[in-house]
């Protein structure tokens, strides 16, 4: 691969300079530059989450190269180091042909808008690459930068929010699964006050919430409740104008609901400090709390823990409920629907012909054969197909972990996931998996996407962390009773005067340009 250098990110931030690679590309009109030679290989930088990355002669990589029609030259980076490495690579001398970009960071956005990455909007819309045609335009828009698509997004479940509830406790108390926020409050009360486990002791509570220091829009239980109340999703379109969700009356109404849960004792007392990575399964399984608002996979985790305790009764412990109605309507909280994207730097892929080579390769990798290799491995080696599922060879689990922890990171699946799902161990596991799919389909119809998901405000890029913290602190202080309504209003006023009003102005200007 020819070595090319992108302008250092610091220079981009300071002066908004065009990239040196693009200045030689015929005026930066998108045609690229260089000799126009065909690519002989395809270098890809990607993170790995497995204990080790694939070996250079990994058989999955060899088969993916055959599919792509180009030798894949992988540059694997530990996931924990990936963000820092991305910045170093963008400022360095050797840029890969394709990069996994994990988030729309300030550096990436500035580099893209300065011309450092190919704008793929028209190429993906052409239909020439059917496996790269999105099945969800909302997600495609959200993954863009101010409406321009600079990468093929890596698809993830669009709707994952759900409620896991102790099924046996509902049965013991003669309660039905909740369908709205009032019924959820009643279940939380009953689980706290009505001895759901029948041991005659006052030793249970309703809802398990871990510490969640991040601000709105991070998938917390608070975010879900606020969406159910009609506050929107980070931003809300109010008659064509974007307003921050935390400035809506519905948001305040939702906070009062959360405050009632806490002040009534229906939530674990350590909600502000509980470890969110490991803490909230234990009280559910050990009979302390009975409700968790989180991703759907949480239910499968909990069922698995109950199975470890008693394989004969574990199917009677967990009920899975989707997004529920609030007092102002019936809404569902979606995810962004993607986890980063594959972007193509112009420093290495310099001509349109080379870009089409890359997109053709990525299209092939996104087909069924590619998805199976990236997500399952090699059929007949580490897995076989049974009843339409992947049955994995337990003796080769380490290798399967490398497949899912590394090769899956270059998978896009934007046209739909068509690889094999793991074979369920029991009929109940299959039933729970199907219930998840049914809930996703149902909740997608009422999903409230962030209308500003595609937009990148310059002020927010530089001051967003500080602004977010103002609202994060105010929310937890209000629902815990540390500040009253006037204190909450003061925090929102502080957000506005500290740059929030400028962010809102910039976002609305960009919103008007989306068309």
Tab-separated table of C-alpha atoms in Angstrom:
chain	number	residue	atom	x	y	z
A	1	UNK	CA	0.000	0.000	0.000
A	2	UNK	CA	1.269	3.486	-0.813
A	3	UNK	CA	2.013	5.492	2.302
A	4	UNK	CA	0.045	8.714	2.607
A	5	UNK	CA	-0.210	11.155	5.447
A	6	UNK	CA	-3.311	12.917	6.702
A	7	UNK	CA	-2.858	16.372	8.122
A	8	UNK	CA	-2.369	16.184	11.896
A	9	UNK	CA	-5.609	16.426	13.831
A	10	UNK	CA	-4.317	19.386	15.800
A	11	UNK	CA	-3.840	21.366	12.602
A	12	UNK	CA	-7.289	20.409	11.404
A	13	UNK	CA	-8.795	21.601	14.646
A	14	UNK	CA	-6.868	24.863	14.565
A	15	UNK	CA	-7.293	25.839	10.960
A	16	UNK	CA	-9.741	23.521	9.252
A	17	UNK	CA	-7.074	22.703	6.685
A	18	UNK	CA	-7.753	20.419	3.748
A	19	UNK	CA	-5.772	17.254	3.814
A	20	UNK	CA	-2.577	17.041	1.853
A	21	UNK	CA	-3.731	13.840	0.189
A	22	UNK	CA	-6.834	15.569	-1.081
A	23	UNK	CA	-5.082	18.688	-2.291
A	24	UNK	CA	-3.473	16.542	-4.956
A	25	UNK	CA	-6.768	14.982	-5.939
A	26	UNK	CA	-7.899	17.318	-8.670
A	27	UNK	CA	-9.162	20.090	-6.427
A	28	UNK	CA	-10.749	17.778	-3.884
A	29	UNK	CA	-13.710	17.016	-6.151
A	30	UNK	CA	-13.974	13.446	-4.934
A	31	UNK	CA	-12.076	11.799	-7.805
A	32	UNK	CA	-9.014	11.099	-5.689
A	33	UNK	CA	-5.512	11.213	-7.064
A	34	UNK	CA	-2.402	9.124	-7.464
A	35	UNK	CA	-1.444	6.708	-10.214
A	36	UNK	CA	-4.843	5.071	-10.560
A	37	UNK	CA	-3.380	1.574	-10.195
A	38	UNK	CA	-5.710	-1.121	-8.960
A	39	UNK	CA	-5.348	-2.157	-5.343
A	40	UNK	CA	-3.454	-5.428	-5.005
A	41	UNK	CA	-4.582	-5.943	-1.400
A	42	UNK	CA	-6.926	-4.404	1.141
A	43	UNK	CA	-5.520	-3.211	4.433
A	44	UNK	CA	-8.065	-2.896	7.243
A	45	UNK	CA	-7.520	-1.551	10.755
A	46	UNK	CA	-9.959	-3.029	13.265
A	47	UNK	CA	-10.261	-3.646	17.011
A	48	UNK	CA	-10.323	-7.069	18.594
A	49	UNK	CA	-12.158	-7.965	21.794
A	50	UNK	CA	-10.885	-11.531	22.078
A	51	UNK	CA	-7.894	-12.484	24.214
A	52	UNK	CA	-5.676	-12.598	21.137
A	53	UNK	CA	-6.115	-11.447	17.529
A	54	UNK	CA	-6.281	-13.876	14.611
A	55	UNK	CA	-2.973	-15.244	13.338
A	56	UNK	CA	-1.618	-13.979	10.014
A	57	UNK	CA	-2.540	-17.276	8.320
A	58	UNK	CA	-5.943	-17.552	10.003
A	59	UNK	CA	-8.186	-19.743	7.802
A	60	UNK	CA	-11.164	-17.405	8.240
A	61	UNK	CA	-9.042	-14.547	6.952
A	62	UNK	CA	-7.925	-16.607	3.978
A	63	UNK	CA	-11.511	-17.432	3.023
A	64	UNK	CA	-12.587	-13.804	3.498
A	65	UNK	CA	-9.766	-12.733	1.186
A	66	UNK	CA	-11.086	-15.139	-1.437
A	67	UNK	CA	-14.560	-13.652	-1.098
A	68	UNK	CA	-13.279	-10.086	-1.260
A	69	UNK	CA	-11.123	-10.745	-4.297
A	70	UNK	CA	-8.277	-8.972	-2.500
A	71	UNK	CA	-5.794	-10.173	0.082
A	72	UNK	CA	-6.888	-8.790	3.441
A	73	UNK	CA	-4.019	-7.243	5.363
A	74	UNK	CA	-5.415	-6.872	8.865
A	75	UNK	CA	-4.082	-4.407	11.392
A	76	UNK	CA	-5.548	-5.653	14.667
A	77	UNK	CA	-5.589	-3.296	17.657
A	78	UNK	CA	-6.733	-4.169	21.210
A	79	UNK	CA	-10.146	-2.623	21.761
A	80	UNK	CA	-9.025	-0.738	24.870
A	81	UNK	CA	-6.344	1.037	22.846
A	82	UNK	CA	-8.326	1.567	19.677
A	83	UNK	CA	-9.422	5.165	20.154
A	84	UNK	CA	-5.909	6.375	20.839
A	85	UNK	CA	-4.490	4.329	17.971
A	86	UNK	CA	-7.039	5.822	15.584
A	87	UNK	CA	-5.790	9.323	16.330
A	88	UNK	CA	-2.168	8.247	15.959
A	89	UNK	CA	-2.822	6.536	12.625
A	90	UNK	CA	-4.750	9.480	11.206
A	91	UNK	CA	-1.806	11.733	12.014
A	92	UNK	CA	0.789	9.251	10.768
A	93	UNK	CA	2.419	8.179	7.526
A	94	UNK	CA	0.781	4.830	6.847
A	95	UNK	CA	-2.984	4.954	6.475
A	96	UNK	CA	-4.931	1.711	5.889
A	97	UNK	CA	-7.413	1.396	3.045
A	98	UNK	CA	-10.299	0.839	5.450
A	99	UNK	CA	-10.602	1.845	9.095
A	100	UNK	CA	-13.136	0.866	11.702
A	101	UNK	CA	-14.222	4.180	13.211
A	102	UNK	CA	-15.836	3.520	16.565
A	103	UNK	CA	-17.440	6.899	17.127
A	104	UNK	CA	-17.972	10.268	15.517
A	105	UNK	CA	-15.195	11.898	17.495
A	106	UNK	CA	-14.147	15.479	16.979
A	107	UNK	CA	-11.017	14.326	15.161
A	108	UNK	CA	-12.885	12.036	12.793
A	109	UNK	CA	-15.548	14.631	11.995
A	110	UNK	CA	-12.967	17.318	11.281
A	111	UNK	CA	-10.948	14.949	9.115
A	112	UNK	CA	-14.032	13.817	7.190
A	113	UNK	CA	-15.359	17.315	6.603
A	114	UNK	CA	-11.881	18.439	5.501
A	115	UNK	CA	-11.947	15.765	2.803
A	116	UNK	CA	-9.907	13.022	4.424
A	117	UNK	CA	-12.508	10.272	3.968
A	118	UNK	CA	-14.583	9.346	0.962
A	119	UNK	CA	-18.169	10.582	0.993
A	120	UNK	CA	-20.048	7.347	0.300
A	121	UNK	CA	-23.557	8.800	0.227
A	122	UNK	CA	-24.185	8.488	-3.507
A	123	UNK	CA	-22.199	5.265	-3.907
A	124	UNK	CA	-24.259	3.431	-1.287
A	125	UNK	CA	-27.500	4.852	-2.682
A	126	UNK	CA	-26.644	3.687	-6.209
A	127	UNK	CA	-27.703	0.093	-5.606
A	128	UNK	CA	-24.430	-1.178	-7.048
A	129	UNK	CA	-23.550	-2.721	-3.689
A	130	UNK	CA	-26.755	-4.455	-2.546
A	131	UNK	CA	-25.272	-5.906	0.636
A	132	UNK	CA	-24.353	-2.371	1.732
A	133	UNK	CA	-27.852	-0.939	1.191
A	134	UNK	CA	-29.306	-0.185	4.602
A	135	UNK	CA	-32.520	-1.805	5.784
A	136	UNK	CA	-33.126	1.158	8.094
A	137	UNK	CA	-32.831	4.710	6.778
A	138	UNK	CA	-33.082	6.155	10.302
A	139	UNK	CA	-29.909	4.338	11.277
A	140	UNK	CA	-28.146	5.338	8.071
A	141	UNK	CA	-29.011	8.954	8.778
A	142	UNK	CA	-27.889	8.706	12.400
A	143	UNK	CA	-24.527	7.269	11.377
A	144	UNK	CA	-23.873	10.122	8.970
A	145	UNK	CA	-22.066	13.382	9.632
A	146	UNK	CA	-24.534	16.193	9.060
A	147	UNK	CA	-26.256	14.100	6.409
A	148	UNK	CA	-23.144	12.873	4.590
A	149	UNK	CA	-22.296	9.176	4.858
A	150	UNK	CA	-18.575	8.718	5.482
A	151	UNK	CA	-18.707	5.033	6.336
A	152	UNK	CA	-20.618	1.773	6.057
A	153	UNK	CA	-22.139	1.438	9.501
A	154	UNK	CA	-21.819	-1.721	11.587
A	155	UNK	CA	-25.421	-2.679	12.293
A	156	UNK	CA	-26.616	-3.577	15.766
A	157	UNK	CA	-30.078	-4.350	17.162
A	158	UNK	CA	-32.157	-1.218	16.688
A	159	UNK	CA	-34.429	-1.933	19.655
A	160	UNK	CA	-32.955	-3.580	22.740
A	161	UNK	CA	-34.577	-1.825	25.702
A	162	UNK	CA	-36.805	-4.105	27.737
A	163	UNK	CA	-37.901	-4.938	31.252
A	164	UNK	CA	-36.790	-8.154	32.931
A	165	UNK	CA	-39.134	-9.109	35.787
A	166	UNK	CA	-39.196	-11.923	38.319
A	167	UNK	CA	-41.898	-14.122	36.765
A	168	UNK	CA	-42.316	-16.173	39.938
A	169	UNK	CA	-42.884	-13.037	42.003
A	170	UNK	CA	-45.618	-11.883	39.631
A	171	UNK	CA	-47.271	-15.282	39.959
A	172	UNK	CA	-46.960	-15.307	43.755
A	173	UNK	CA	-48.706	-11.933	43.991
A	174	UNK	CA	-51.280	-12.598	41.268
A	175	UNK	CA	-49.956	-9.744	39.119
A	176	UNK	CA	-49.857	-9.413	35.343
A	177	UNK	CA	-46.911	-8.156	33.349
A	178	UNK	CA	-47.071	-4.327	33.241
A	179	UNK	CA	-48.200	-2.617	30.050
A	180	UNK	CA	-47.751	1.008	31.144
A	181	UNK	CA	-45.816	3.113	33.639
A	182	UNK	CA	-48.627	3.150	36.219
A	183	UNK	CA	-48.716	-0.645	36.245
A	184	UNK	CA	-44.923	-0.765	36.463
A	185	UNK	CA	-45.057	1.476	39.527
A	186	UNK	CA	-47.595	-0.871	41.107
A	187	UNK	CA	-45.421	-3.909	40.430
A	188	UNK	CA	-42.439	-2.080	41.964
A	189	UNK	CA	-44.550	-1.251	45.014
A	190	UNK	CA	-45.848	-4.806	45.391
A	191	UNK	CA	-42.379	-6.297	45.030
A	192	UNK	CA	-41.261	-3.974	47.844
A	193	UNK	CA	-44.189	-4.166	50.244
A	194	UNK	CA	-46.141	-7.386	49.617
A	195	UNK	CA	-43.563	-10.109	50.345
A	196	UNK	CA	-43.237	-11.450	46.780
A	197	UNK	CA	-40.978	-14.346	47.813
A	198	UNK	CA	-43.318	-15.401	50.630
A	199	UNK	CA	-40.634	-15.638	53.315
A	200	UNK	CA	-42.470	-13.349	55.737
A	201	UNK	CA	-39.623	-10.835	55.795
A	202	UNK	CA	-39.350	-7.228	54.622
A	203	UNK	CA	-36.263	-7.923	52.536
A	204	UNK	CA	-37.161	-7.165	48.918
A	205	UNK	CA	-37.509	-4.124	46.712
A	206	UNK	CA	-38.886	-3.487	43.258
A	207	UNK	CA	-36.423	-2.060	40.792
A	208	UNK	CA	-32.673	-2.562	40.465
A	209	UNK	CA	-30.821	0.476	39.102
A	210	UNK	CA	-27.018	0.713	39.044
A	211	UNK	CA	-24.950	3.883	39.170
A	212	UNK	CA	-25.321	5.695	35.875
A	213	UNK	CA	-23.162	8.798	35.863
A	214	UNK	CA	-23.458	9.453	32.131
A	215	UNK	CA	-25.959	11.955	30.865
A	216	UNK	CA	-29.075	11.436	28.778
A	217	UNK	CA	-28.908	9.315	25.669
A	218	UNK	CA	-26.747	6.514	27.025
A	219	UNK	CA	-29.428	3.833	27.303
A	220	UNK	CA	-29.946	4.079	31.047
A	221	UNK	CA	-33.150	3.026	32.829
A	222	UNK	CA	-33.811	6.745	33.288
A	223	UNK	CA	-33.552	7.312	29.528
A	224	UNK	CA	-36.088	4.565	28.901
A	225	UNK	CA	-38.596	5.975	31.383
A	226	UNK	CA	-38.167	9.492	30.000
A	227	UNK	CA	-38.796	8.250	26.462
A	228	UNK	CA	-41.901	6.354	27.642
A	229	UNK	CA	-43.191	9.642	29.057
A	230	UNK	CA	-42.777	11.336	25.673
A	231	UNK	CA	-39.684	13.447	26.334
A	232	UNK	CA	-38.076	12.338	23.078
A	233	UNK	CA	-34.620	10.866	22.647
A	234	UNK	CA	-31.833	13.330	23.537
A	235	UNK	CA	-33.453	15.857	21.185
A	236	UNK	CA	-37.080	16.345	20.246
A	237	UNK	CA	-38.612	17.850	17.121
A	238	UNK	CA	-41.059	20.466	18.358
A	239	UNK	CA	-42.874	21.746	15.278
A	240	UNK	CA	-39.772	21.555	13.124
A	241	UNK	CA	-37.442	22.983	15.774
A	242	UNK	CA	-35.033	20.858	17.771
A	243	UNK	CA	-35.219	21.211	21.537
A	244	UNK	CA	-33.145	19.300	24.115
A	245	UNK	CA	-35.303	16.560	25.618
A	246	UNK	CA	-34.469	17.718	29.142
A	247	UNK	CA	-36.184	21.050	28.482
A	248	UNK	CA	-39.560	19.426	27.779
A	249	UNK	CA	-42.362	19.182	30.353
A	250	UNK	CA	-42.517	15.425	29.696
A	251	UNK	CA	-38.922	15.056	30.915
A	252	UNK	CA	-39.753	16.780	34.184
A	253	UNK	CA	-42.837	14.561	34.533
A	254	UNK	CA	-40.665	11.484	34.053
A	255	UNK	CA	-38.165	12.699	36.641
A	256	UNK	CA	-40.977	13.065	39.162
A	257	UNK	CA	-41.910	9.445	38.436
A	258	UNK	CA	-38.311	8.350	38.993
A	259	UNK	CA	-38.179	10.427	42.145
A	260	UNK	CA	-41.293	8.660	43.467
A	261	UNK	CA	-39.732	5.253	42.817
A	262	UNK	CA	-36.700	6.253	44.849
A	263	UNK	CA	-38.394	8.151	47.681
A	264	UNK	CA	-40.880	5.309	48.156
A	265	UNK	CA	-38.076	2.798	48.594
A	266	UNK	CA	-38.984	0.871	45.457
A	267	UNK	CA	-35.380	1.050	44.195
A	268	UNK	CA	-32.187	-0.337	45.734
A	269	UNK	CA	-30.739	2.138	48.225
A	270	UNK	CA	-27.328	2.062	46.546
A	271	UNK	CA	-28.673	3.112	43.124
A	272	UNK	CA	-26.140	5.959	43.005
A	273	UNK	CA	-23.120	3.735	43.695
A	274	UNK	CA	-23.945	0.164	42.594
A	275	UNK	CA	-21.432	-1.254	40.111
A	276	UNK	CA	-23.211	-1.248	36.770
A	277	UNK	CA	-20.936	-3.808	35.156
A	278	UNK	CA	-21.403	-6.652	37.614
A	279	UNK	CA	-23.803	-5.532	40.343
A	280	UNK	CA	-27.335	-5.704	39.120
A	281	UNK	CA	-27.687	-9.383	38.220
A	282	UNK	CA	-26.915	-10.559	41.744
A	283	UNK	CA	-29.875	-9.005	43.618
A	284	UNK	CA	-32.275	-10.214	40.920
A	285	UNK	CA	-31.054	-13.808	41.083
A	286	UNK	CA	-30.636	-13.810	44.852
A	287	UNK	CA	-34.165	-12.588	45.508
A	288	UNK	CA	-33.565	-8.997	46.584
A	289	UNK	CA	-34.912	-7.013	43.608
A	290	UNK	CA	-37.350	-8.005	40.890
A	291	UNK	CA	-37.255	-5.488	38.007
A	292	UNK	CA	-34.434	-4.480	35.658
A	293	UNK	CA	-34.806	-2.002	32.795
A	294	UNK	CA	-31.974	-2.775	30.403
A	295	UNK	CA	-31.155	-4.502	27.120
A	296	UNK	CA	-33.038	-7.646	26.143
A	297	UNK	CA	-29.943	-9.821	26.473
A	298	UNK	CA	-30.071	-9.147	30.211
A	299	UNK	CA	-33.029	-11.549	30.417
A	300	UNK	CA	-30.990	-14.327	28.806
A	301	UNK	CA	-28.111	-13.656	31.212
A	302	UNK	CA	-30.446	-13.866	34.182
A	303	UNK	CA	-32.065	-17.035	32.887
A	304	UNK	CA	-28.624	-18.564	32.483
A	305	UNK	CA	-27.733	-17.731	36.084
A	306	UNK	CA	-30.968	-19.319	37.292
A	307	UNK	CA	-30.189	-22.360	35.142
A	308	UNK	CA	-26.885	-22.712	36.982
A	309	UNK	CA	-28.826	-22.768	40.233
A	310	UNK	CA	-31.584	-25.155	39.153
A	311	UNK	CA	-31.975	-26.363	35.542
A	312	UNK	CA	-35.422	-27.716	36.345
A	313	UNK	CA	-37.068	-24.451	37.422
A	314	UNK	CA	-35.039	-21.721	35.702
A	315	UNK	CA	-37.719	-21.261	33.035
A	316	UNK	CA	-40.123	-20.003	35.720
A	317	UNK	CA	-37.996	-17.093	36.918
A	318	UNK	CA	-37.712	-14.417	34.223
A	319	UNK	CA	-40.429	-12.589	32.325
A	320	UNK	CA	-39.430	-10.316	29.436
A	321	UNK	CA	-41.506	-7.213	28.716
A	322	UNK	CA	-40.866	-4.689	25.954
A	323	UNK	CA	-41.224	-0.918	26.003
A	324	UNK	CA	-44.379	0.169	27.812
A	325	UNK	CA	-46.805	3.043	27.360
A	326	UNK	CA	-46.542	6.258	29.335
A	327	UNK	CA	-49.145	8.841	30.302
A	328	UNK	CA	-48.603	10.823	27.083
A	329	UNK	CA	-48.457	8.041	24.501
A	330	UNK	CA	-46.815	4.754	23.602
A	331	UNK	CA	-43.118	5.135	22.749
A	332	UNK	CA	-40.049	2.915	22.569
A	333	UNK	CA	-36.411	3.807	23.166
A	334	UNK	CA	-34.208	2.569	20.310
A	335	UNK	CA	-30.456	2.272	20.204
A	336	UNK	CA	-28.547	4.275	17.581
A	337	UNK	CA	-28.716	1.025	15.584
A	338	UNK	CA	-25.032	0.961	14.801
A	339	UNK	CA	-21.663	0.644	16.476
A	340	UNK	CA	-19.236	2.686	14.444
A	341	UNK	CA	-18.592	2.183	10.758
A	342	UNK	CA	-16.030	1.265	8.137
A	343	UNK	CA	-14.551	4.413	6.596
A	344	UNK	CA	-12.285	4.730	3.566
A	345	UNK	CA	-9.408	7.254	3.810
A	346	UNK	CA	-8.532	9.127	0.641
A	347	UNK	CA	-4.861	9.081	1.606
A	348	UNK	CA	-4.627	5.422	0.610
A	349	UNK	CA	-7.645	4.858	-1.638
A	350	UNK	CA	-6.924	7.705	-4.027
A	351	UNK	CA	-9.140	7.167	-7.069
A	352	UNK	CA	-12.763	6.429	-7.699
A	353	UNK	CA	-11.836	3.148	-9.377
A	354	UNK	CA	-9.955	2.104	-6.250
A	355	UNK	CA	-12.918	3.130	-4.109
A	356	UNK	CA	-15.206	0.955	-6.206
A	357	UNK	CA	-12.779	-1.935	-5.675
A	358	UNK	CA	-13.031	-1.409	-1.936
A	359	UNK	CA	-16.833	-1.167	-1.963
A	360	UNK	CA	-17.095	-4.293	-4.111
A	361	UNK	CA	-14.926	-6.137	-1.596
A	362	UNK	CA	-16.935	-4.865	1.372
A	363	UNK	CA	-20.150	-5.815	-0.426
A	364	UNK	CA	-18.885	-9.374	-0.851
A	365	UNK	CA	-17.853	-9.558	2.808
A	366	UNK	CA	-21.339	-8.381	3.824
A	367	UNK	CA	-23.104	-11.225	1.985
A	368	UNK	CA	-24.190	-14.431	3.718
A	369	UNK	CA	-20.920	-16.299	3.148
A	370	UNK	CA	-18.967	-13.391	4.580
A	371	UNK	CA	-21.297	-12.952	7.546
A	372	UNK	CA	-21.080	-16.632	8.410
A	373	UNK	CA	-17.277	-16.529	8.364
A	374	UNK	CA	-17.147	-13.318	10.409
A	375	UNK	CA	-19.696	-14.347	13.028
A	376	UNK	CA	-19.679	-18.155	13.138
A	377	UNK	CA	-16.405	-19.359	11.662
A	378	UNK	CA	-15.919	-22.192	9.181
A	379	UNK	CA	-18.767	-24.658	8.807
A	380	UNK	CA	-17.599	-28.192	9.505
A	381	UNK	CA	-14.656	-26.937	11.510
A	382	UNK	CA	-15.643	-25.061	14.653
A	383	UNK	CA	-19.411	-25.315	14.040
A	384	UNK	CA	-22.091	-27.252	12.181
A	385	UNK	CA	-25.570	-26.207	11.129
A	386	UNK	CA	-28.415	-27.871	13.023
A	387	UNK	CA	-32.042	-26.861	12.467
A	388	UNK	CA	-30.895	-23.560	11.013
A	389	UNK	CA	-28.703	-22.748	14.012
A	390	UNK	CA	-24.962	-22.834	14.563
A	391	UNK	CA	-23.950	-25.685	16.869
A	392	UNK	CA	-20.439	-24.914	18.071
A	393	UNK	CA	-17.696	-27.403	18.842
A	394	UNK	CA	-16.930	-26.794	22.514
A	395	UNK	CA	-13.390	-28.122	22.085
A	396	UNK	CA	-12.719	-25.207	19.728
A	397	UNK	CA	-14.295	-22.496	21.874
A	398	UNK	CA	-11.085	-20.460	22.022
A	399	UNK	CA	-11.075	-20.263	18.248
A	400	UNK	CA	-14.773	-19.361	18.128
A	401	UNK	CA	-14.034	-16.554	20.602
A	402	UNK	CA	-11.443	-15.184	18.181
A	403	UNK	CA	-13.997	-15.292	15.370
A	404	UNK	CA	-16.680	-13.408	17.299
A	405	UNK	CA	-14.219	-11.166	19.106
A	406	UNK	CA	-12.204	-10.116	16.075
A	407	UNK	CA	-13.556	-10.991	12.635
A	408	UNK	CA	-17.066	-9.886	13.616
A	409	UNK	CA	-15.652	-6.396	14.131
A	410	UNK	CA	-15.354	-5.872	10.371
A	411	UNK	CA	-18.901	-7.095	9.757
A	412	UNK	CA	-21.446	-4.493	8.678
A	413	UNK	CA	-24.740	-6.414	8.261
A	414	UNK	CA	-26.478	-3.215	7.138
A	415	UNK	CA	-28.829	-5.114	4.815
A	416	UNK	CA	-29.747	-7.515	7.601
A	417	UNK	CA	-28.073	-10.185	9.702
A	418	UNK	CA	-28.074	-13.500	7.819
A	419	UNK	CA	-25.414	-15.503	9.650
A	420	UNK	CA	-26.439	-18.358	11.954
A	421	UNK	CA	-27.562	-17.710	15.484
A	422	UNK	CA	-26.260	-20.043	18.208
A	423	UNK	CA	-28.391	-23.106	18.751
A	424	UNK	CA	-30.508	-22.752	21.905
A	425	UNK	CA	-29.809	-25.357	24.561
A	426	UNK	CA	-33.446	-25.851	25.569
A	427	UNK	CA	-36.951	-25.147	24.308
A	428	UNK	CA	-37.231	-22.305	26.821
A	429	UNK	CA	-34.034	-20.726	25.511
A	430	UNK	CA	-35.469	-20.866	21.992
A	431	UNK	CA	-38.739	-19.384	23.236
A	432	UNK	CA	-36.918	-16.525	24.973
A	433	UNK	CA	-34.844	-15.813	21.864
A	434	UNK	CA	-37.967	-15.683	19.704
A	435	UNK	CA	-39.696	-13.434	22.218
A	436	UNK	CA	-36.800	-10.996	21.898
A	437	UNK	CA	-37.238	-10.911	18.113
A	438	UNK	CA	-40.999	-10.437	18.425
A	439	UNK	CA	-40.552	-7.552	20.859
A	440	UNK	CA	-37.970	-5.921	18.599
A	441	UNK	CA	-40.392	-6.018	15.674
A	442	UNK	CA	-43.255	-4.676	17.775
A	443	UNK	CA	-41.272	-1.904	19.443
A	444	UNK	CA	-39.614	-0.776	16.218
A	445	UNK	CA	-43.008	0.507	15.076
A	446	UNK	CA	-43.081	2.999	17.949
A	447	UNK	CA	-39.353	3.712	18.253
A	448	UNK	CA	-38.417	7.339	18.902
A	449	UNK	CA	-35.164	8.004	17.073
A	450	UNK	CA	-32.963	10.928	17.964
A	451	UNK	CA	-33.810	13.464	15.223
A	452	UNK	CA	-30.378	15.030	15.662
A	453	UNK	CA	-28.422	11.777	15.544
A	454	UNK	CA	-26.640	12.797	12.340
A	455	UNK	CA	-25.766	16.302	13.450
A	456	UNK	CA	-22.423	17.433	14.830
A	457	UNK	CA	-22.344	20.812	16.536
A	458	UNK	CA	-18.922	22.483	16.685
A	459	UNK	CA	-19.631	23.883	20.128
A	460	UNK	CA	-20.762	20.500	21.408
A	461	UNK	CA	-17.662	18.843	19.946
A	462	UNK	CA	-15.462	21.050	22.109
A	463	UNK	CA	-17.670	21.619	25.146
A	464	UNK	CA	-20.088	18.692	25.170
A	465	UNK	CA	-18.544	16.718	28.031
A	466	UNK	CA	-18.861	19.635	30.425
A	467	UNK	CA	-22.371	20.455	29.259
A	468	UNK	CA	-23.509	16.859	29.573
A	469	UNK	CA	-22.202	16.650	33.111
A	470	UNK	CA	-24.340	19.586	34.199
A	471	UNK	CA	-27.515	17.702	33.239
A	472	UNK	CA	-26.260	14.323	34.477
A	473	UNK	CA	-25.557	15.772	37.910
A	474	UNK	CA	-28.835	17.675	38.056
A	475	UNK	CA	-30.911	14.634	37.129
A	476	UNK	CA	-29.473	12.393	39.836
A	477	UNK	CA	-29.598	15.220	42.405
A	478	UNK	CA	-33.241	15.937	41.670
A	479	UNK	CA	-34.546	12.369	41.732
A	480	UNK	CA	-32.593	11.710	44.951
A	481	UNK	CA	-34.057	14.817	46.615
A	482	UNK	CA	-30.800	16.739	46.893
A	483	UNK	CA	-32.194	19.656	44.874
A	484	UNK	CA	-35.741	20.835	44.294
A	485	UNK	CA	-37.452	22.045	41.127
A	486	UNK	CA	-35.823	25.461	41.331
A	487	UNK	CA	-32.417	23.777	41.562
A	488	UNK	CA	-33.234	21.681	38.500
A	489	UNK	CA	-34.304	24.795	36.603
A	490	UNK	CA	-31.091	26.518	37.648
A	491	UNK	CA	-28.999	23.650	36.266
A	492	UNK	CA	-30.807	23.800	32.925
A	493	UNK	CA	-30.265	27.573	32.856
A	494	UNK	CA	-26.579	26.964	33.552
A	495	UNK	CA	-26.438	24.513	30.636
A	496	UNK	CA	-27.959	27.110	28.341
A	497	UNK	CA	-25.680	29.950	29.394
A	498	UNK	CA	-22.531	27.778	29.332
A	499	UNK	CA	-22.857	26.988	25.656
A	500	UNK	CA	-26.070	25.011	25.466
A	501	UNK	CA	-27.961	27.788	23.684
A	502	UNK	CA	-25.173	27.929	21.106
A	503	UNK	CA	-25.348	24.154	20.663
A	504	UNK	CA	-29.108	24.373	20.135
A	505	UNK	CA	-28.664	27.142	17.573
A	506	UNK	CA	-26.003	25.200	15.664
A	507	UNK	CA	-28.021	21.997	15.746
A	508	UNK	CA	-31.096	23.734	14.347
A	509	UNK	CA	-29.080	25.357	11.596
A	510	UNK	CA	-27.743	21.934	10.605
A	511	UNK	CA	-31.190	20.385	10.997
A	512	UNK	CA	-32.596	22.833	8.487
A	513	UNK	CA	-29.955	21.772	5.977
A	514	UNK	CA	-30.737	18.054	6.141
A	515	UNK	CA	-33.678	18.342	3.802
